[in-house]
Short mmCIF file of C-alpha atoms in Angstrom, two decimals:
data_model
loop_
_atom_site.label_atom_id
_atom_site.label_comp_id
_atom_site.label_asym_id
_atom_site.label_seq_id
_atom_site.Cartn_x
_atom_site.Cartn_y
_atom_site.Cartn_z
CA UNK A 14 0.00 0.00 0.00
CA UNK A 15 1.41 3.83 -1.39
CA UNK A 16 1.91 5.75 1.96
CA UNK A 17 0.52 9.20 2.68
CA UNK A 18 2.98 11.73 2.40
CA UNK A 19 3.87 13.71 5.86
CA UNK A 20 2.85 17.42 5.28
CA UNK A 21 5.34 20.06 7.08
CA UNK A 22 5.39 23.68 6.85
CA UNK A 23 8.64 25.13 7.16
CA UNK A 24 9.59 28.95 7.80
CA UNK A 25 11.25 30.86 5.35
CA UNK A 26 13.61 33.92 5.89
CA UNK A 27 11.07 36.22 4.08
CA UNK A 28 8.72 35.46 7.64
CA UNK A 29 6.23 33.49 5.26
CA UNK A 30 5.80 29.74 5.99
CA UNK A 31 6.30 27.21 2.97
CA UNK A 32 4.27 23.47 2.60
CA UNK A 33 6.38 20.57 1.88
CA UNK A 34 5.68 17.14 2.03
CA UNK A 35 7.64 13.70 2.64
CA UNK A 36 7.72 10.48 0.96
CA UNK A 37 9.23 7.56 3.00
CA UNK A 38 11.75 5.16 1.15
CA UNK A 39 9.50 1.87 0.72
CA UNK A 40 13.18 0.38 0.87
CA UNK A 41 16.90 0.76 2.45
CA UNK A 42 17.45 4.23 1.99
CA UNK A 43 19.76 5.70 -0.80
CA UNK A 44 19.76 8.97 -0.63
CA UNK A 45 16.92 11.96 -0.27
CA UNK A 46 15.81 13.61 -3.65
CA UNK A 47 14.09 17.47 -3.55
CA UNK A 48 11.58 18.16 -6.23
CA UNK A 49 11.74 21.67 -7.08
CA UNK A 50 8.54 22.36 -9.32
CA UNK A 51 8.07 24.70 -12.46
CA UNK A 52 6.53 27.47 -12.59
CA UNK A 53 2.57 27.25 -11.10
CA UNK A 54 3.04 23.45 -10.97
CA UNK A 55 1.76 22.46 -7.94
CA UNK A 56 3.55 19.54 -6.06
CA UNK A 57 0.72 17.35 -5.70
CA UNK A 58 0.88 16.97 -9.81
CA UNK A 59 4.54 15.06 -9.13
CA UNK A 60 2.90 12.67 -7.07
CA UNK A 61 3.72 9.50 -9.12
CA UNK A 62 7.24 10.39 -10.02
CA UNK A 63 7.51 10.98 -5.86
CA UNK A 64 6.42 7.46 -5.27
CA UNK A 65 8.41 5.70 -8.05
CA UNK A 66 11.30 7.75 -6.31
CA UNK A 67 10.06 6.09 -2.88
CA UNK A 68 9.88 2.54 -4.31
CA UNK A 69 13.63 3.24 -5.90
CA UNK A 70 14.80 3.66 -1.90
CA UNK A 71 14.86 7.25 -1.51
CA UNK A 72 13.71 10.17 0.30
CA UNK A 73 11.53 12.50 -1.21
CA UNK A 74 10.55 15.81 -0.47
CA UNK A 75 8.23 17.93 -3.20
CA UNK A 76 6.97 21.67 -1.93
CA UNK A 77 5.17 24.60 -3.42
CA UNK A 78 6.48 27.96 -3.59
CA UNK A 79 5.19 31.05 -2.03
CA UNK A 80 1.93 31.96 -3.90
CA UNK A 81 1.50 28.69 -5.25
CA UNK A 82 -0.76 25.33 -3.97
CA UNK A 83 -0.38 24.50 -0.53
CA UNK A 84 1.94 27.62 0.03
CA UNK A 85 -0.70 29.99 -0.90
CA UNK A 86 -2.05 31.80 2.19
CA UNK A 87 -5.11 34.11 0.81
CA UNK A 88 -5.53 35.56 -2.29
CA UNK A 89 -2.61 35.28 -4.66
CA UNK A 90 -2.75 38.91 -4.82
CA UNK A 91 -1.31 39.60 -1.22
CA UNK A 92 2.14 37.18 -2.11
CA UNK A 93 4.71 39.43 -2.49
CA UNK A 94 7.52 36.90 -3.92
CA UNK A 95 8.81 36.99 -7.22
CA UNK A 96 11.09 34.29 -8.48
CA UNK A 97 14.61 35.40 -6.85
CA UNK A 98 12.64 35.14 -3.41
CA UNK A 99 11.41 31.99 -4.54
CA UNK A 100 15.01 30.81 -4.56
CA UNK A 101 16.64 33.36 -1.93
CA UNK A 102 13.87 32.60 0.67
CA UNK A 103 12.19 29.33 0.05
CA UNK A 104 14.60 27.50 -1.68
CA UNK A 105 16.47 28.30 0.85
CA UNK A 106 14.59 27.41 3.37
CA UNK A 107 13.52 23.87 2.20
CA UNK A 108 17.45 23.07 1.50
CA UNK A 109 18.28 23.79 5.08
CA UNK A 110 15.39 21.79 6.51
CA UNK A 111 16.12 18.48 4.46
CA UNK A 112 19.73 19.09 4.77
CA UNK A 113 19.25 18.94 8.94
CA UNK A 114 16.27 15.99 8.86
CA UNK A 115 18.28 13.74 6.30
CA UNK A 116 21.99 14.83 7.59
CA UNK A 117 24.25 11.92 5.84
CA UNK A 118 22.22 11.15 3.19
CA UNK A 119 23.18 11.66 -0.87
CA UNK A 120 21.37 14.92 -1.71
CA UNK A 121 19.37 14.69 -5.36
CA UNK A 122 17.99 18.28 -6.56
CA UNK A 123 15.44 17.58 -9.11
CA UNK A 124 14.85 20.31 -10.65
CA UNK A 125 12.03 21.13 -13.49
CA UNK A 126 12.03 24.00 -15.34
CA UNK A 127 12.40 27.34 -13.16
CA UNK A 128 13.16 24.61 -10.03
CA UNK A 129 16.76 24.01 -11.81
CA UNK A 130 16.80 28.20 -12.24
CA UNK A 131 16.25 28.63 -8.52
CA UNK A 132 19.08 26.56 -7.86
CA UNK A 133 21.25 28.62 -9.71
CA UNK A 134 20.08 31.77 -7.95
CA UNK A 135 20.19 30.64 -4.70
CA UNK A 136 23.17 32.33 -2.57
CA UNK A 137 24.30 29.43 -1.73
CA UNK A 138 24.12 25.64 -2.96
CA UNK A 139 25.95 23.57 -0.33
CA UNK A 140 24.87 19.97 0.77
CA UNK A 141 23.66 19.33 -2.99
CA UNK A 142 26.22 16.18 -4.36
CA UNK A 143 23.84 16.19 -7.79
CA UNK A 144 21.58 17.99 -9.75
CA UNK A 145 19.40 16.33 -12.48
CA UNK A 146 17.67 19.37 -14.49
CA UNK A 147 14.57 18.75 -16.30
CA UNK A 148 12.98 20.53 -19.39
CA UNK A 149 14.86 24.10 -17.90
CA UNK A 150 15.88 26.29 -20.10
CA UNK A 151 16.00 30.34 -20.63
CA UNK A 152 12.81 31.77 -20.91
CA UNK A 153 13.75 34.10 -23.71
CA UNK A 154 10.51 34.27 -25.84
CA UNK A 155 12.38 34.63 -29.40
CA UNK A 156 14.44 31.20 -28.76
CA UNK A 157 11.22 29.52 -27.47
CA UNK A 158 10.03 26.46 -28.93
CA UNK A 159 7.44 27.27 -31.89
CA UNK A 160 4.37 26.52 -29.67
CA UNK A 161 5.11 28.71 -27.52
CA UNK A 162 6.91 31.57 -29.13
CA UNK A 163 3.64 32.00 -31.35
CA UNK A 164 1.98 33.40 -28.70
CA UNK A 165 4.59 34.38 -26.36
CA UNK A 166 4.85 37.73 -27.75
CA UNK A 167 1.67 38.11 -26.80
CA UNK A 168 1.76 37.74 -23.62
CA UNK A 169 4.41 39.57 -22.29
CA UNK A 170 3.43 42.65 -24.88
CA UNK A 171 -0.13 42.29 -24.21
CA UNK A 172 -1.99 40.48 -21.66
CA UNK A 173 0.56 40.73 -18.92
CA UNK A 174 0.06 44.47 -18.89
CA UNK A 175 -3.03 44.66 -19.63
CA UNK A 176 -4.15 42.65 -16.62
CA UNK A 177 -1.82 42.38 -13.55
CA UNK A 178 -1.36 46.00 -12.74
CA UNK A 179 -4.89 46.15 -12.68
CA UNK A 180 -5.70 43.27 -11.25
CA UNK A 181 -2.70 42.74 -8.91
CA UNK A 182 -1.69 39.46 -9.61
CA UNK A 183 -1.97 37.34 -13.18
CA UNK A 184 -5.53 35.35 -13.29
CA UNK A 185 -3.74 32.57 -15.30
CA UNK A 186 -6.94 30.24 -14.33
CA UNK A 187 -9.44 32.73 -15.60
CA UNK A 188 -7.49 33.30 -18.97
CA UNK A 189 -6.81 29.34 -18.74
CA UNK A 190 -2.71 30.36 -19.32
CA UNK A 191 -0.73 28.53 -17.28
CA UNK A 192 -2.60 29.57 -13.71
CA UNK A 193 -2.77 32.59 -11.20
CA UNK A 194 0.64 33.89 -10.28
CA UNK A 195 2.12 36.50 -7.69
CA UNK A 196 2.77 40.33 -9.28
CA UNK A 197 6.20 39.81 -8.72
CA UNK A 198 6.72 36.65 -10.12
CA UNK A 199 4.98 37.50 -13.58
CA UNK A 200 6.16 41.14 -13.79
CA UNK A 201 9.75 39.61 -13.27
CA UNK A 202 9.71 36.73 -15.59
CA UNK A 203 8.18 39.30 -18.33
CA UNK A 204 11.56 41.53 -17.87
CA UNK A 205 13.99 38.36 -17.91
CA UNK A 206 12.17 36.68 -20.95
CA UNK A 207 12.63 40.44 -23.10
CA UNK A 208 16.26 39.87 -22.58
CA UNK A 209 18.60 38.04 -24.69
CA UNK A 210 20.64 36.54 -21.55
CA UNK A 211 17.37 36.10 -19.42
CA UNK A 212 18.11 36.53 -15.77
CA UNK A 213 21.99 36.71 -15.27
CA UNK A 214 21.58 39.56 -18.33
CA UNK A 215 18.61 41.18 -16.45
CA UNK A 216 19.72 41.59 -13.07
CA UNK A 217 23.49 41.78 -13.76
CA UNK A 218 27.03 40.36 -13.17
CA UNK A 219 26.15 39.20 -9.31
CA UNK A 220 22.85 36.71 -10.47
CA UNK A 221 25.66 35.68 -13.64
CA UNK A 222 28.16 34.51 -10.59
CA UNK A 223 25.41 33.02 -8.37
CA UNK A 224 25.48 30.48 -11.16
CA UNK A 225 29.14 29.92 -11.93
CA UNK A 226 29.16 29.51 -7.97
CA UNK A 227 27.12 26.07 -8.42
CA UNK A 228 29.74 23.29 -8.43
CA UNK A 229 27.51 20.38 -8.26
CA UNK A 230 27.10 17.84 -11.30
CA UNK A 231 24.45 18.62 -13.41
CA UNK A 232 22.33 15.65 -15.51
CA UNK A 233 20.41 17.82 -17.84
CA UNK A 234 17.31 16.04 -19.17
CA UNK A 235 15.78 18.05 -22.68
CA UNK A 236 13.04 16.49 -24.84
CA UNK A 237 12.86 16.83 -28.35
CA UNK A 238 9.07 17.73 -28.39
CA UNK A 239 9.35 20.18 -25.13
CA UNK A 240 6.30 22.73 -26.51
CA UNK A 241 8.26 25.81 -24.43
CA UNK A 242 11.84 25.03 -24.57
CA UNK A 243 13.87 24.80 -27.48
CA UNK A 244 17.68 23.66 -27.32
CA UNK A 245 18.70 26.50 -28.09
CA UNK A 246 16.91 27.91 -24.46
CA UNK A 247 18.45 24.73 -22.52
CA UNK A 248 21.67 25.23 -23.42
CA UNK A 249 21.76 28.79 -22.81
CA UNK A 250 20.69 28.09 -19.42
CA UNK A 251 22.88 25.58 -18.76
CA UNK A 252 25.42 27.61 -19.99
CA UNK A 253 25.32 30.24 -16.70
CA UNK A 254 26.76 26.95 -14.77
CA UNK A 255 30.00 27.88 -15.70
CA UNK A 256 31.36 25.85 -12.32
CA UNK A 257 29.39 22.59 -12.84
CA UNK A 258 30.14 19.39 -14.82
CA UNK A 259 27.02 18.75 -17.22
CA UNK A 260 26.00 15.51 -19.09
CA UNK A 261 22.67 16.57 -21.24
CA UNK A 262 20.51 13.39 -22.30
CA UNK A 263 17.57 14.47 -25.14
CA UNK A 264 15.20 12.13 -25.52
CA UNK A 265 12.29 11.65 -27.87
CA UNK A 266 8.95 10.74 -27.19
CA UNK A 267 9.51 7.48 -29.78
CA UNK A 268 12.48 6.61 -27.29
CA UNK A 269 9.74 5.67 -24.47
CA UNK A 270 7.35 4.74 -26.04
CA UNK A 271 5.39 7.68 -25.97
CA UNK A 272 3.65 9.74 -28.51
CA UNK A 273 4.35 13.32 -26.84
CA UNK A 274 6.04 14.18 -23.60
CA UNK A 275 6.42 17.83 -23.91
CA UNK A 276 7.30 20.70 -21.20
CA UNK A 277 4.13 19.09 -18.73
CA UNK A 278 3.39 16.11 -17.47
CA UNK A 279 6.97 13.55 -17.52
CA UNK A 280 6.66 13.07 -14.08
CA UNK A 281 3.04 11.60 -14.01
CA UNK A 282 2.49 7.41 -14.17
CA UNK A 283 1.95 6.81 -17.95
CA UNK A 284 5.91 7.88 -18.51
CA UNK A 285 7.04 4.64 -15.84
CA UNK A 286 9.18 3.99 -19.32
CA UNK A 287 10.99 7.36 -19.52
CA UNK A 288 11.64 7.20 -15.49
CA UNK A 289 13.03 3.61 -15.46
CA UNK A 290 15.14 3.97 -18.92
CA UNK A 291 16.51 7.35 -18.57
CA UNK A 292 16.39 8.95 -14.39
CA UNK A 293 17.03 5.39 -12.93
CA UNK A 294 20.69 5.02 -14.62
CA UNK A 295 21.54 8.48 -13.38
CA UNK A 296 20.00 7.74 -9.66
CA UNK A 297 22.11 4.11 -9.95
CA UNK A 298 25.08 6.51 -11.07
#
């Protein structure tokens, strides 16, 4: 029988509290593996990949960010994070409390999409041996991958203005576009994606060495048919970790047996196949 996850909430520096959860290793332990999420992904929708992770013998600890499932207090509209204080505050904070509950185990970031970005922001990445980076890349709307740079332009010209200074916050679920997301977070991510070096070009030469600073070994996971990011956006991103060893894997759809994978949705049941083929040689590493 699956066990329930434990739910904890954990304080961040920013005085807001943050909801993780645990998943108990069904076997010897092996390690502990953090789940970072993408942006306005939930952690409840990497519940299977969690499990398999369980059933491989490891730790695992998923969360939400500030302003975003179980770490939304309120309205979205009174969150006042945007993505560096996702990674300054509680990134931060969740590496600190799995670092002190699982002191002496093999530390696994996971990171999808922006959750491999807010690694590379994060002042500091001690205690992390590994870092496998999935489907992250720049968000740079002209190198985006055709799906989405048809109507990227869109909505960082158009409906992002048009709505969240008005509004306060971006109603993602009304406008079914990705889903409701802090001020901060949107109005950032619109100036980083109208620059050619994203981020590190945006905010300047300290953000650039935040990521050089990142030392760990990075297994970067890109899909052929990833609907946001192209390669060129992966390895641009990859690209700021100027300090870190990186291996990239692509994989198509055909390679799993799948017809589509895309940016969404790896980590649910159905892609078992992609999990077992291509993240348990890298875990067994």
């Amino acid at each position: 029988m699956t066990a329930t996850p434990e739910t904890v909430q954990i304080a961040t520096p920013a005085g807001h509290d943050i909801t993780a959860r645990i998943f108990k290793a069904e076997s010897e332990r092996r390690g502990v593996c953090i789940i970072a999420p993408a942006t306005g992904v939930a952690q409840y929708l990497y519940d299977d990949f969690a499990h398999w992770l369980a059933d491989q013998g490891f730790e695992v600890v998923t969360f939400d960010y500030d302003g975003i499932g179980l770490s939304l207090n309120g309205h979205v509209k009174h969150s006042r994070s945007d993505k560096l204080s996702w990674a300054n505050n509680d990134s931060v904070a969740l590496l600190g409390y799995v670092k002190e509950r699982f002191s002496g185990l093999p530390l696994t970031w996971i990171g999808h999409s922006v959750g491999t970005h807010v690694l590379g922001m994060m002042p500091s990445a001690e205690g992390v041996d590994r870092v496998i980076s999935v489907g992250a890349g720049t968000g740079t709307w002209w190198m985006n991958a055709a799906p989405t740079k048809r109507v990227a332009w869109f909505l960082w010209y158009g409906l992002v203005p048009a709505t969240v200074p008005f509004l306060g916050y971006f109603p993602g679920d009304r406008l079914k576009v990705m889903c409701n997301l802090p001020k901060g977070v949107i109005m950032q991510w619109r100036r980083w994606c109208l620059h050619g070096d994203y981020c590190v070009g945006a905010e300047g030469d300290w953000l650039r060495q935040r990521f050089a600073n990142m030392t760990s070994p990075i297994t970067c996971i890109a899909f052929t048919d990833d609907d946001m990011m192209s390669m060129a956006n992966v390895d641009a991103l990859h690209g700021f970790f100027t300090g870190a060893a990186i291996n990239k894997i692509v994989v198509s759809p055909e390679d799993v047996g799948q017809k589509r994978i895309g940016h969404i949705g790896w980590h649910k049941k159905k892609y078992l196949t992609l999990w077992d083929k291509v993240f348990a040689p890298v875990l067994n590493g």
